[in-house]
XYZ file of C-alpha atoms in Angstrom:
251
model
C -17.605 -2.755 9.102
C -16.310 0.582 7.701
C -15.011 0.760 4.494
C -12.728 3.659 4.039
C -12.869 5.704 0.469
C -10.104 7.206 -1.797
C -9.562 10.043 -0.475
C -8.554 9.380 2.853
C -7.252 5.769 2.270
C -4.508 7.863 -0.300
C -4.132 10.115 3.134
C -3.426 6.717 4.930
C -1.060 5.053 2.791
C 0.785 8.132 3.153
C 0.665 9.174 6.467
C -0.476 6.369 8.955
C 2.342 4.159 9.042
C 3.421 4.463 12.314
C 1.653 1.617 14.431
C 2.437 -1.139 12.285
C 6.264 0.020 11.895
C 5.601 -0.330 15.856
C 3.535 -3.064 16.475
C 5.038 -5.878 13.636
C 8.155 -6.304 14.883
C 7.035 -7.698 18.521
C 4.192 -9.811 16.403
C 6.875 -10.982 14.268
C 8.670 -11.912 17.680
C 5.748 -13.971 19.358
C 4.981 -15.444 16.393
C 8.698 -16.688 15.822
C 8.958 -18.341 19.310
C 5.666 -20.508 18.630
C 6.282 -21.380 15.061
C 10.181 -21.383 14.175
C 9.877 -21.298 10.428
C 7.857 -18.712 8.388
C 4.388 -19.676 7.890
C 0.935 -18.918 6.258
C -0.361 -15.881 7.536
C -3.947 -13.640 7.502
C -3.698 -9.876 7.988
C -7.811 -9.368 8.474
C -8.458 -5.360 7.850
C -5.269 -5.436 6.103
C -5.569 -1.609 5.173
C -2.628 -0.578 2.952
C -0.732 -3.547 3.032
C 2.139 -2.425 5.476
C 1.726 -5.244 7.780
C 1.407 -7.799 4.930
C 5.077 -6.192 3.294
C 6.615 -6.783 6.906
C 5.914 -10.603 6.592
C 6.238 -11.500 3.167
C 10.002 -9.810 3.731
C 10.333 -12.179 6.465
C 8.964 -15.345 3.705
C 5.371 -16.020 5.142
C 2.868 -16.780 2.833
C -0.008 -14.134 3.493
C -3.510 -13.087 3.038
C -4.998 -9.687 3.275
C -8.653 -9.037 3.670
C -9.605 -5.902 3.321
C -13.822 -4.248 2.708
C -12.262 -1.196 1.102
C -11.383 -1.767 -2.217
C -9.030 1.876 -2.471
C -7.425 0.739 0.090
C -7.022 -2.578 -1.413
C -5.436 -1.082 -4.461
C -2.530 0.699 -2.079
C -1.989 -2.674 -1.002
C -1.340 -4.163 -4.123
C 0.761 -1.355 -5.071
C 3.143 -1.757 -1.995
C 3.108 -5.350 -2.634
C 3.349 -5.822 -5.893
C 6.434 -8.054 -5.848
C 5.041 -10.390 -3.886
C 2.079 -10.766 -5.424
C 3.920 -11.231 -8.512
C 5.494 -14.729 -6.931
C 2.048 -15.518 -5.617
C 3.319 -15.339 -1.998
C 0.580 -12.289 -1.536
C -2.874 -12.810 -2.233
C -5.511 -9.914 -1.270
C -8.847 -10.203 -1.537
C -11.939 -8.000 -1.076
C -14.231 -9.212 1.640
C -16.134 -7.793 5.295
C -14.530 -9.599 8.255
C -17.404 -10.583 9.478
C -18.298 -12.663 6.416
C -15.192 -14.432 4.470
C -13.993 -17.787 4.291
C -10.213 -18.907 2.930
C -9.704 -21.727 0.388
C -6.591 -22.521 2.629
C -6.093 -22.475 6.697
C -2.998 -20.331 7.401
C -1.219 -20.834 10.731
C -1.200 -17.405 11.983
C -3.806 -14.296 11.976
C -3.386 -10.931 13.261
C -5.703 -7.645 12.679
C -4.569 -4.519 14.033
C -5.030 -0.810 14.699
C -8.051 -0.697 15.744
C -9.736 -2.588 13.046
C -11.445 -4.890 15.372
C -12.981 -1.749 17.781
C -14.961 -0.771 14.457
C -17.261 -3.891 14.779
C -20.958 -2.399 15.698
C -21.830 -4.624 18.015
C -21.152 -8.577 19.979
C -23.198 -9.834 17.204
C -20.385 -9.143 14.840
C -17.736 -9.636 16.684
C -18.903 -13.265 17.449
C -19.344 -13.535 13.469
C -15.658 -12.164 12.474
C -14.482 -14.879 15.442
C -16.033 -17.463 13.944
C -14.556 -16.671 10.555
C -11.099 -16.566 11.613
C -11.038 -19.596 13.856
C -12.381 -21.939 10.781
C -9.366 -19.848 8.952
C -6.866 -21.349 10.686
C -5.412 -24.613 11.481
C -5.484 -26.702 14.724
C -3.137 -24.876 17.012
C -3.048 -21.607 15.018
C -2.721 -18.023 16.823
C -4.829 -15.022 16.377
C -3.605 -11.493 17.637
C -5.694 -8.093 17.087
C -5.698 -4.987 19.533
C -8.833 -3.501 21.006
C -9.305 -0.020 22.322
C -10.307 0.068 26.138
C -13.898 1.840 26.758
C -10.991 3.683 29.088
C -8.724 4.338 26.614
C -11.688 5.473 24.538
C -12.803 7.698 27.036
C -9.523 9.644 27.450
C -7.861 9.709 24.340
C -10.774 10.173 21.544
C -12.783 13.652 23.502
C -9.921 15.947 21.687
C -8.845 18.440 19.078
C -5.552 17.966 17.126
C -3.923 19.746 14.190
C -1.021 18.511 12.209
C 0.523 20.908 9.536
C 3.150 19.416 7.540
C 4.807 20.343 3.915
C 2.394 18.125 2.108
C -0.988 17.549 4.348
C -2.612 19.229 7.100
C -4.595 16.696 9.412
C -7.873 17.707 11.859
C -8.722 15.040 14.209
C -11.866 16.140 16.009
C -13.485 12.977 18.271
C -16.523 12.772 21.123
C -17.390 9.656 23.109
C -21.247 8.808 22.955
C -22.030 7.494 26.554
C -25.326 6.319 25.445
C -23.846 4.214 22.278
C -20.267 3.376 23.921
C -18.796 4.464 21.255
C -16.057 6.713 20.110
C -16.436 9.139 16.704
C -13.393 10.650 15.088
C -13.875 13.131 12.651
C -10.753 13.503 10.471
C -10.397 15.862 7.994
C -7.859 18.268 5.772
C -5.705 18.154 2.852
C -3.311 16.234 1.068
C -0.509 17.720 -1.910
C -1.198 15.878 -4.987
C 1.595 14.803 -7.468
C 0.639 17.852 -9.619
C 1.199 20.298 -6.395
C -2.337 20.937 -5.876
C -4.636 19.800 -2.841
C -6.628 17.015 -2.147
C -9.061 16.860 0.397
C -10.438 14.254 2.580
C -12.927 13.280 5.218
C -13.892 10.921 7.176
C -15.904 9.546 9.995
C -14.405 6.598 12.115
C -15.920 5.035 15.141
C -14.565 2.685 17.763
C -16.996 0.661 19.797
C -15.883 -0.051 23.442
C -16.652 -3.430 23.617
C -16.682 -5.389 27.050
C -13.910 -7.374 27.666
C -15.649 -10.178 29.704
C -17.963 -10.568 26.914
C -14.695 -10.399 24.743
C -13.664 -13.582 26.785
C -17.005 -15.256 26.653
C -17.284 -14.834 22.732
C -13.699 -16.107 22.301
C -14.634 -19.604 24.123
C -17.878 -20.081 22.507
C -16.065 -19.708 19.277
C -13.836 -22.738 20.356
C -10.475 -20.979 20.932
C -8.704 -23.425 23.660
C -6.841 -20.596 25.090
C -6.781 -16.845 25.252
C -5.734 -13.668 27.154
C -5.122 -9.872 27.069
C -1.781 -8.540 27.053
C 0.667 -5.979 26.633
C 2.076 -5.807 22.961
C 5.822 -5.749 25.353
C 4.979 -8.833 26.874
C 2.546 -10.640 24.585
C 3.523 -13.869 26.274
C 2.122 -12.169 29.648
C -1.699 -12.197 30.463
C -2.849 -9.113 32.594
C -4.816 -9.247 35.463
C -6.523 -6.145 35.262
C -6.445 -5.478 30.979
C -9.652 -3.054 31.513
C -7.075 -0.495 33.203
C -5.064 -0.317 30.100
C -5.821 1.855 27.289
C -4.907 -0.912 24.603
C -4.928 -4.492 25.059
C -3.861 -7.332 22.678
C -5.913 -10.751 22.566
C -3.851 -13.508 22.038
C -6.065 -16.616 21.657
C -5.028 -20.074 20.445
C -7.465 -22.743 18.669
């Protein structure tokens, strides 16, 4: 699993906000209509700690994994409050190899987090470590990155130039690999009103959704599907023609 460093998790916390401001709110939603009352919660990948503020707002109880430790400290900053009345806990650990003291009720892991697995091997792993997480009739959600969605949106250029950063996404799909490589660089104004830069490498692996599905019931889940984050509720029939899915599976 990639573990980002401080440059570009600083870049992160600052910038990359936009998917969770998106994609909570219709978790928050599913979640609500399963489990009426505010519950225990994992955010796996937690990142920043945006995702993890949403729901402690909202009273669940929640735990963020994270393998970077800068982007662990962001997260405690942003939720320092919480932490504070012990209703945030984070802790250091790679998804593919952590085990919680207490099962929570709910899981998610988002943007992306789960497409930068290498390989089955560890996806079956990080699985199997969230379904002993959580309790009988518990709810996992993440989002996975199409090998379509891969394919068309990750072969590009892009340049963002704003007041206080300058962003350069640069990303190629290897065929051979079936895998996606984003090169994101540039520059980010300090506090003092000088530049930092940053750079890093991310890859998404385009992972097979029918081996997705056969992972997800050797692991034990009782039920699962893709869907549309509008209509989580929904399974699609065709999720392989859709640039994003979400997995909603059930213990």
């Amino acid at each position: 699993m990639q573990a980002y460093g401080k440059s570009f998790s600083k870049v992160y916390n600052a910038r990359w906000n936009q998917f969770t401001d998106m994609v909570a709110p219709r978790l928050a939603a599913f979640f609500a209509a399963r489990y009426p009352e505010p519950t225990s919660m994992l955010d796996l990948c937690c990142g920043t700690g945006r995702m993890v503020q949403y729901f402690a707002e909202r009273g669940y109880t929640v735990t963020g994994i994270d393998l970077s430790e800068d982007m662990l400290k962001h997260a405690r900053e942003n939720n320092a409050e919480f932490i504070r009345s012990k209703q945030v806990t984070f802790k250091k650990a790679d998804a593919s190899d952590f085990k919680l003291r207490t099962k929570v009720q709910i899981a998610v892991s988002t943007y992306d987090a789960m497409n930068h697995l290498p390989e089955n091997n560890s996806m079956k792993m990080t699985l199997h470590c969230v379904y002993n997480a959580l309790e009988p009739g518990g709810c996992f959600i993440f989002d996975l990155n199409t090998e379509m969605g891969l394919r068309n949106s990750w072969g590009h250029i892009s340049v963002r130039e704003m007041e206080d950063a300058t962003i350069i996404m640069r990303g190629l799909f290897d065929e051979e690999q079936g895998r996606s490589y984003t090169r994101i660089s540039g520059f980010l104004k300090n506090d003092q009103g000088t530049w930092d830069r940053f750079d890093e490498t991310i890859y998404n692996k385009a992972f097979n959704l029918r081996d997705i599905e056969s992972i997800l019931s050797e692991t034990g889940f009782s039920k699962h599907w893709f869907a549309q984050l509008e209509r989580l509720e929904t399974p699609l029939a065709k999720p392989e023609e859709q640039p994003r899915v979400f997995v909603v599976a059930i213990k």
